[in-house]
Short mmCIF file of C-alpha atoms (C1' of nucleotides) in Angstrom, two decimals:
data_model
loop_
_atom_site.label_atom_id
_atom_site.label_comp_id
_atom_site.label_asym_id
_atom_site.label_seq_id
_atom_site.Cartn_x
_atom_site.Cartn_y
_atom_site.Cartn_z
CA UNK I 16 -7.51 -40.54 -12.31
CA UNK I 17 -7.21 -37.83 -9.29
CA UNK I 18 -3.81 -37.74 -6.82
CA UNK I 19 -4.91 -36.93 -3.28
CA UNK I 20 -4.23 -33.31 -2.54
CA UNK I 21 -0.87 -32.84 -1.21
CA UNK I 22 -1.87 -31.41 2.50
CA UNK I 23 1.10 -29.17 3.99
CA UNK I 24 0.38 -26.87 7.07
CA UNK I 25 1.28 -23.01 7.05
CA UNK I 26 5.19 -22.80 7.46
CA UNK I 27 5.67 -24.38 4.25
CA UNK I 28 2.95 -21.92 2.66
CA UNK I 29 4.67 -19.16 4.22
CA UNK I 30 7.64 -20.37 3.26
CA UNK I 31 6.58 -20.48 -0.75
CA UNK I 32 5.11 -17.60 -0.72
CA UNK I 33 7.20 -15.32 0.91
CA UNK I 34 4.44 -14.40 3.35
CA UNK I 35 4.16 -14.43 6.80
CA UNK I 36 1.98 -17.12 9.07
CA UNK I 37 0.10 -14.00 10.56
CA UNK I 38 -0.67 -12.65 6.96
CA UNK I 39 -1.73 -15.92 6.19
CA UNK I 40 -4.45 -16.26 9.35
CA UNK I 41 -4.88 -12.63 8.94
CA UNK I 42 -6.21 -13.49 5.43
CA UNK I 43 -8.43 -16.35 6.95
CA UNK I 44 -9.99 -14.00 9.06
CA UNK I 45 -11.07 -11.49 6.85
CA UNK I 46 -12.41 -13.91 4.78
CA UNK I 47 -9.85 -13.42 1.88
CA UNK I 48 -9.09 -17.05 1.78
CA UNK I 49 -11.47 -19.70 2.20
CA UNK I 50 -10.05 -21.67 5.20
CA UNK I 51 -10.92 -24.71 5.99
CA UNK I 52 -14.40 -24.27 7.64
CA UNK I 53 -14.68 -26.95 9.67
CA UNK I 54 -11.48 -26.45 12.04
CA UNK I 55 -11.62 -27.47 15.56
CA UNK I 56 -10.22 -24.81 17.66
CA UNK I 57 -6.75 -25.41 18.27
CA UNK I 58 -5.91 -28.07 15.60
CA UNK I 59 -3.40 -26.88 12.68
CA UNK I 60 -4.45 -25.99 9.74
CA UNK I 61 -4.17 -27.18 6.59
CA UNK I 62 -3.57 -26.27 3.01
CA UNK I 63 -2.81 -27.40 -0.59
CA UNK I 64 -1.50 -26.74 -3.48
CA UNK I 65 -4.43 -24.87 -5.08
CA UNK I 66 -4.15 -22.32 -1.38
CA UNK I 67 -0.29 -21.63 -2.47
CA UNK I 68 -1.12 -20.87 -6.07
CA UNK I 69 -4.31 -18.49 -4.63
CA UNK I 70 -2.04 -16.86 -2.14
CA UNK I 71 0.54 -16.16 -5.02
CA UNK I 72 -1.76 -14.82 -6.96
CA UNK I 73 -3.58 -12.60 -4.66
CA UNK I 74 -0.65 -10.76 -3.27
CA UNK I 75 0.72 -10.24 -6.93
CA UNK I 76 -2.32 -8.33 -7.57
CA UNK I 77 -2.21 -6.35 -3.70
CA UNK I 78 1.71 -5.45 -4.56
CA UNK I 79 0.94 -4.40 -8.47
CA UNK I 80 -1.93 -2.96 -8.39
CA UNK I 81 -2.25 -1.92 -4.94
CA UNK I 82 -5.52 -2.97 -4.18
CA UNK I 83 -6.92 -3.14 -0.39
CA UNK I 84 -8.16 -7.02 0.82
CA UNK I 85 -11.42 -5.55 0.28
CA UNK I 86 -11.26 -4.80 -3.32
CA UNK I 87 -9.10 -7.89 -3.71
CA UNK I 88 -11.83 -10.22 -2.21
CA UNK I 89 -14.34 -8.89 -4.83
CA UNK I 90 -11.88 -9.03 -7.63
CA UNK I 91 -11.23 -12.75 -6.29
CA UNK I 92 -14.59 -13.25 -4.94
CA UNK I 93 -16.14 -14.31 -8.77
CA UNK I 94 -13.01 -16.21 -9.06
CA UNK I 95 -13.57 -18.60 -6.11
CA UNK I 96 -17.20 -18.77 -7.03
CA UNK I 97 -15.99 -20.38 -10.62
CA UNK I 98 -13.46 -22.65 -8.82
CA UNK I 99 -16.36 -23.85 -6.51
CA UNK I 100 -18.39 -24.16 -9.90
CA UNK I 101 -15.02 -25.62 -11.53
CA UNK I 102 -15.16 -28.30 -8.61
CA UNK I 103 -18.54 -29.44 -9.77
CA UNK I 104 -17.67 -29.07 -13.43
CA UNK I 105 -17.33 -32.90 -13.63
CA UNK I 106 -20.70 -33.45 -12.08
CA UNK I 107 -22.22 -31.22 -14.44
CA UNK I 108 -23.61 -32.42 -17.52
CA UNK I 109 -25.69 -29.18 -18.27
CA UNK I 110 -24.00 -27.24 -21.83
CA UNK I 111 -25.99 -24.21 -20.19
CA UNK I 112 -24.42 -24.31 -16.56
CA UNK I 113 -20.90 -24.87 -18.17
CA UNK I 114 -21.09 -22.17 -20.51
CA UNK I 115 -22.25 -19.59 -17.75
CA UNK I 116 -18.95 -20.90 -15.73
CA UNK I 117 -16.85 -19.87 -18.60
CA UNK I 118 -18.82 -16.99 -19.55
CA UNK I 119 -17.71 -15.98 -15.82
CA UNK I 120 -14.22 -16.59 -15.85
CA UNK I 121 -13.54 -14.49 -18.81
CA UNK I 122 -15.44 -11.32 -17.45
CA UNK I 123 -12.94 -11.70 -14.28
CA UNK I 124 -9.99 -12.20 -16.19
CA UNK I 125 -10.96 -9.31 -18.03
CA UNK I 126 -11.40 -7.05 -15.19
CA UNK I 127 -7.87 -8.08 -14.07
CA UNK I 128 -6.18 -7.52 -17.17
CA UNK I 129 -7.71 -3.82 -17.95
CA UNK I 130 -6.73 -2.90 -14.36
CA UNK I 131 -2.75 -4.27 -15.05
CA UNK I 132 -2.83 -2.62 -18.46
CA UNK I 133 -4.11 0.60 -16.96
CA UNK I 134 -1.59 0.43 -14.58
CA UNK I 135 1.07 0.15 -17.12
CA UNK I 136 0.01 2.90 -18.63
CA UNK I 137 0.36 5.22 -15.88
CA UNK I 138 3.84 3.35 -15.65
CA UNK I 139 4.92 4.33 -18.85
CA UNK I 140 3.70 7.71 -18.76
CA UNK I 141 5.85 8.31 -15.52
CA UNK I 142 8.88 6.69 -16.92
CA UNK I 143 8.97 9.09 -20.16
CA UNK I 144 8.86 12.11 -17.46
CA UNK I 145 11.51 10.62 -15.92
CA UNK I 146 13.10 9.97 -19.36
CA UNK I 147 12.95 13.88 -20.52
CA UNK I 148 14.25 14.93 -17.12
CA UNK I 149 17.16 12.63 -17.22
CA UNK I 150 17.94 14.42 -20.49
CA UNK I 151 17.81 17.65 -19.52
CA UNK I 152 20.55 16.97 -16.78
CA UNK I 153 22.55 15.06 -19.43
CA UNK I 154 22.27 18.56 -21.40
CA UNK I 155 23.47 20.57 -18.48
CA UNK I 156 26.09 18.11 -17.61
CA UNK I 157 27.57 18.90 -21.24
CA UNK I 158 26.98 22.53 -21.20
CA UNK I 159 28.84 22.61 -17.68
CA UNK I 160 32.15 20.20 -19.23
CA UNK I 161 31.95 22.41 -22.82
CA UNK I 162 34.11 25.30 -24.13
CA UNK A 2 13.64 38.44 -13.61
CA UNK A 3 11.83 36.05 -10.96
CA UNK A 4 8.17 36.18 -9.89
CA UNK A 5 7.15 36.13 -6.33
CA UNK A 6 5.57 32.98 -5.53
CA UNK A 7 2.37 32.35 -5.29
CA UNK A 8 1.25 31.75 -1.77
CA UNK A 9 -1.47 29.11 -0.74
CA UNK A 10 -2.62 27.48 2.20
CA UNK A 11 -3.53 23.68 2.72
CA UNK A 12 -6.59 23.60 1.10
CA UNK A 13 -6.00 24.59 -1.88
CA UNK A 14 -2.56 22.44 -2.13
CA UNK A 15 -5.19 19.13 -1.26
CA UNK A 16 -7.59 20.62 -3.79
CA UNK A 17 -5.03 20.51 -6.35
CA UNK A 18 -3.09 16.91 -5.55
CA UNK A 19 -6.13 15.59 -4.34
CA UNK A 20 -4.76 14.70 -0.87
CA UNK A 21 -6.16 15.27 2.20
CA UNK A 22 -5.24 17.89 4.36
CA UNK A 23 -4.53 15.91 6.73
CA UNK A 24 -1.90 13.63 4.46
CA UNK A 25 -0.37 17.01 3.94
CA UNK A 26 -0.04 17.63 7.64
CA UNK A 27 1.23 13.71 8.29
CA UNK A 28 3.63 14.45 5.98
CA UNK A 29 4.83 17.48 7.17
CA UNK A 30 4.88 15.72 10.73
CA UNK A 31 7.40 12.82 9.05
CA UNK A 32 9.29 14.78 7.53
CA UNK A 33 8.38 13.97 4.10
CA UNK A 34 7.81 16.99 3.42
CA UNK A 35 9.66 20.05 4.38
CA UNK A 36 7.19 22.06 5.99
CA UNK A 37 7.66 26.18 6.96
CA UNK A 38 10.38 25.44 9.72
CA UNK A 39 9.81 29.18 11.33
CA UNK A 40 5.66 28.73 11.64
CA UNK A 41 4.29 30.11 14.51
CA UNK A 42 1.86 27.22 16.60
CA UNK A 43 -1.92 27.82 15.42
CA UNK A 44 -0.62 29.82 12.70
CA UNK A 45 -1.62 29.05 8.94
CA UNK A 46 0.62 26.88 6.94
CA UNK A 47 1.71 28.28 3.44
CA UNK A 48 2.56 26.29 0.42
CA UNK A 49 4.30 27.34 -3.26
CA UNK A 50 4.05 25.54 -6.37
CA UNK A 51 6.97 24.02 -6.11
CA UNK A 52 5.41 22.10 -2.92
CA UNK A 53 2.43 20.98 -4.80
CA UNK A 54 4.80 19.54 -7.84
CA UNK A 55 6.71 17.50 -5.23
CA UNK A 56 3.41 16.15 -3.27
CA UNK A 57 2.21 14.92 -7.04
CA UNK A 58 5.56 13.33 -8.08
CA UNK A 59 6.04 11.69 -4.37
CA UNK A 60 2.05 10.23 -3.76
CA UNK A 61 2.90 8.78 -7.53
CA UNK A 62 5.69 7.06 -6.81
CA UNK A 63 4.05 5.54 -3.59
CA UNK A 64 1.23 4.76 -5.65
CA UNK A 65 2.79 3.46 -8.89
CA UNK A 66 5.81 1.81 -6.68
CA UNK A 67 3.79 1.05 -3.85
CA UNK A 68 7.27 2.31 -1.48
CA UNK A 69 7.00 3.08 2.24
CA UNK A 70 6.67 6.76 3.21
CA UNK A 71 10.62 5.95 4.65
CA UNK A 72 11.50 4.75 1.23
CA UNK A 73 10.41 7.56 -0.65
CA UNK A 74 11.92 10.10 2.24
CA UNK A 75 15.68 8.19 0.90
CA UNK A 76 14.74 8.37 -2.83
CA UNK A 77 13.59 12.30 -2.62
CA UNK A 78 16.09 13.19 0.02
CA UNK A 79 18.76 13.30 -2.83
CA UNK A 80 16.18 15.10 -4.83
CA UNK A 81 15.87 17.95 -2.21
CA UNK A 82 19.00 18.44 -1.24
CA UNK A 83 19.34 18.87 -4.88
CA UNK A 84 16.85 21.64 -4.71
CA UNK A 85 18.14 23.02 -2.15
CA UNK A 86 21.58 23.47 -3.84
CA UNK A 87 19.94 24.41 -6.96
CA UNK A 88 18.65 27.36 -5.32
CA UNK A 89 22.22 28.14 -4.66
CA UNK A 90 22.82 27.68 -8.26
CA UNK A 91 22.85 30.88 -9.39
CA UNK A 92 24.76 32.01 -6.03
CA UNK A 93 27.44 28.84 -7.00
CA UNK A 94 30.78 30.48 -9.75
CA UNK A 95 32.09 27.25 -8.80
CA UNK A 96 32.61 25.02 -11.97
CA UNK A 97 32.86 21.85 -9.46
CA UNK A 98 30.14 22.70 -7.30
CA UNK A 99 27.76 22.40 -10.11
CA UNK A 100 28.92 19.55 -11.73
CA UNK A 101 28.41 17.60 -8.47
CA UNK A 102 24.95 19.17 -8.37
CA UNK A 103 24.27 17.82 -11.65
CA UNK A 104 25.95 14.61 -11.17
CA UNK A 105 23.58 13.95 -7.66
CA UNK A 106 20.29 14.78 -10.34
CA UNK A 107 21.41 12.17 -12.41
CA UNK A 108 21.87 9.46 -10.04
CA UNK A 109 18.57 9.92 -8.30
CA UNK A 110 16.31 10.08 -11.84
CA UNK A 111 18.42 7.03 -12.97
CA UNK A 112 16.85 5.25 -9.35
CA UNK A 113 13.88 6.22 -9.96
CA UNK A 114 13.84 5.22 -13.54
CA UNK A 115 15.14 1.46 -12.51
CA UNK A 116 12.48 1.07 -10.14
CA UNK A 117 10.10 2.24 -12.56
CA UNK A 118 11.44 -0.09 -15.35
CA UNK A 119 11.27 -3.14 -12.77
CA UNK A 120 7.82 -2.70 -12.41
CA UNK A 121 6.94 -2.63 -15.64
CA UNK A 122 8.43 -5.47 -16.48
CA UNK A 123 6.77 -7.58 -13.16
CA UNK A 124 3.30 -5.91 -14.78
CA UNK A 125 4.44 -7.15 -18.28
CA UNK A 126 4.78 -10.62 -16.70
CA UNK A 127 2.00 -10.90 -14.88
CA UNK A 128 -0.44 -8.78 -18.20
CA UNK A 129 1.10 -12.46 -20.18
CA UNK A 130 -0.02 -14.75 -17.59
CA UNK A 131 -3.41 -13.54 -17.20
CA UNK A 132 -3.77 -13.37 -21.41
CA UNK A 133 -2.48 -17.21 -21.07
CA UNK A 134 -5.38 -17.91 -18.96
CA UNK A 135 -8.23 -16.32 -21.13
CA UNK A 136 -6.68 -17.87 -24.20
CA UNK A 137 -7.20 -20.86 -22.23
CA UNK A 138 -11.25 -19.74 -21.60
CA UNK A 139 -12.25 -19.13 -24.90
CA UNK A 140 -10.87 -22.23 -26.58
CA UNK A 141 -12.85 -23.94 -23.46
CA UNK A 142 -15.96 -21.99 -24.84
CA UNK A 143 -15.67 -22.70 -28.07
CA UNK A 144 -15.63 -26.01 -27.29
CA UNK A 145 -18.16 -26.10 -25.69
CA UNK A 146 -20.45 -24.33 -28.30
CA UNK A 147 -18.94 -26.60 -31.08
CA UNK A 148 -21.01 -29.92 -32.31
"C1'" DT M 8 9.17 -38.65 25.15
"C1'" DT M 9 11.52 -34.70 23.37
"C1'" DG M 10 11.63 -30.65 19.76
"C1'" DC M 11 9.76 -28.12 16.62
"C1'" DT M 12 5.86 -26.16 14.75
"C1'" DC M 13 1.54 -24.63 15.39
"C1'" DC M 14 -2.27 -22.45 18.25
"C1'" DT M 15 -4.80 -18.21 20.29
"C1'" DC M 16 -4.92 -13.83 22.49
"C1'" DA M 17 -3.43 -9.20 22.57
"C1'" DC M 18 -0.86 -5.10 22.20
"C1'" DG M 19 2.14 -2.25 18.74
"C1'" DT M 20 2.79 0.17 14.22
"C1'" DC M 21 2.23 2.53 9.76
"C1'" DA M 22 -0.46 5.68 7.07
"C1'" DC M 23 -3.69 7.90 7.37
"C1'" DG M 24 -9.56 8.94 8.48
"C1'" DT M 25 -12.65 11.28 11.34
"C1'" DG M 26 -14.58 14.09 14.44
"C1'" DA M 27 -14.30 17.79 18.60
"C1'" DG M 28 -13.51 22.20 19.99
"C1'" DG M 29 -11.17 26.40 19.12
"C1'" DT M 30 -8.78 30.36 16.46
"C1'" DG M 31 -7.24 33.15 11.81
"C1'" DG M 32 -7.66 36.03 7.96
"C1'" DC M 33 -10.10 37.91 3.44
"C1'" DT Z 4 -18.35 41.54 12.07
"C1'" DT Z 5 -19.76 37.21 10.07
"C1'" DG Z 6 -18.33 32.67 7.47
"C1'" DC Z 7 -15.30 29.79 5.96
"C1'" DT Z 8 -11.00 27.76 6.39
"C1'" DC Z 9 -7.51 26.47 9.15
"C1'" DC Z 10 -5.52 24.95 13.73
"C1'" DT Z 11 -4.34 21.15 17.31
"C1'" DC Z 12 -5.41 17.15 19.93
"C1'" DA Z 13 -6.89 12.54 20.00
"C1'" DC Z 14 -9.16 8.32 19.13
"C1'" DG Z 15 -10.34 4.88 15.13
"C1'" DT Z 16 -8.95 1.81 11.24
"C1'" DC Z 17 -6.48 -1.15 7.94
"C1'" DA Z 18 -2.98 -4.55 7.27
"C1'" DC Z 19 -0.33 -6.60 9.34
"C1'" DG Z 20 4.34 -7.27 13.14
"C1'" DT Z 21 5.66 -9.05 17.40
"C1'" DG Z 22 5.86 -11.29 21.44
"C1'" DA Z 23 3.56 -14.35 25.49
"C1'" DG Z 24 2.06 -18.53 26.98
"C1'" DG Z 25 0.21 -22.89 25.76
"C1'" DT Z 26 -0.86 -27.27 22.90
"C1'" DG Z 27 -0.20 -30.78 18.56
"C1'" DG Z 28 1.79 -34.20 15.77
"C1'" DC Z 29 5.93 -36.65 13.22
#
DNA sequence: TTGCTCCTCACGTCACGTGAGGTGGC
DNA sequence: TTGCTCCTCACGTCACGTGAGGTGGC
């Protein structure tokens, strides 16, 4: 049993996800999200809940990692191709075709999570510089308010 | 006893950070970084080492932080007039005068060090999320090559 | 029907990239 | 003196911001 896809137009995905309308059409127009491809010029457009969730997603990964669009759509690019595949995952019967699908998704969340746990890394290794400096003003500090 | 520093010029400073030269120059031109105030027009620019150690720790902040070049001028402005009174340092009898120096060191690391900590935590986050998901992908797989 | 939201240009900005043509210093 | 590096414009690009003027749909 399926619900009809809530439709909402682009203030209210602007307004939950933080983003701006031009970011969003900006986005459209680089190809970075799908958008609806048969728009007739001039009439809104039109999202749903599955857009919101993408949009959330993809600008978590362009703020943390700091990725350009370009390396984000190729990062995301595998990932729409499995929710295209996901959308015909009903109609498909074949064990094969389903297993490559999920054989998919894991290399992609794969790729995302070594590049966040790299990043933390790097993170960590910056915050234990910051650590020993700190320190070595705390020492000075007591030197300077000593005998 | 203090060693003259060691001169270089541009190149070598992008060599060694792995900027461009021209980053070095935009930065210069922001005022980001200090830059020789007394250089004569068409005349070579000359760096230290302590220049190259501030490019590294300021292009990793705006990497690892992802902060706006204005953002990073606010959190290292503290730092430099910092330097710039801890060259005084040994000049400064004062008791007070240094304990303020030291006190202004310690409130810029501890910045730093929040911002850094906030970060990690958004990574840790979003590193638990995407571990969800392929926990989510392999029982599908399994599943799928079960009976 | 009236507002409010949305639409499409189109120019501005930030943080540089990329030459073009010319000078400086080991 | 010859190369190589550096110099200063200055225009291009990426990822949007910011209006201007006009239409769409509850």
């Amino acid at each position: 049993v399926s619900v009809v896809a809530e439709r909402m137009r682009i203030g209210e995905v602007a307004a939950r996800t933080g983003l701006t309308t031009r970011t969003i059409r900006y986005y459209e127009e680089i190809g970075l999200l799908p958008g609806g491809d048969a728009r007739e010029k001039g009439r809104h457009r039109s999202y749903d809940e599955a857009d919101v969730e993408r949009l959330l997603h993809v600008t978590r990964l362009r703020d943390l990692l700091g990725l350009s669009l370009e390396e984000l759509s190729e990062l995301v690019e595998a990932e729409e191709a499995r929710a295209a595949l996901r959308r015909r995952w009903e109609e498909t019967e074949s064990r094969e075709e389903r297993l490559r699908i999920v054989e998919q998704a894991l290399v992609n969340v794969d790729r995302q999570l070594e590049l966040v746990r790299h990043r933390t890394q790097e993170l960590g290794r910056l915050e234990q510089e910051l650590a020993e400096r700190r320190k070595l003003i705390l020492r000075r500090r007591r030197e300077l308010a000593g005998p």
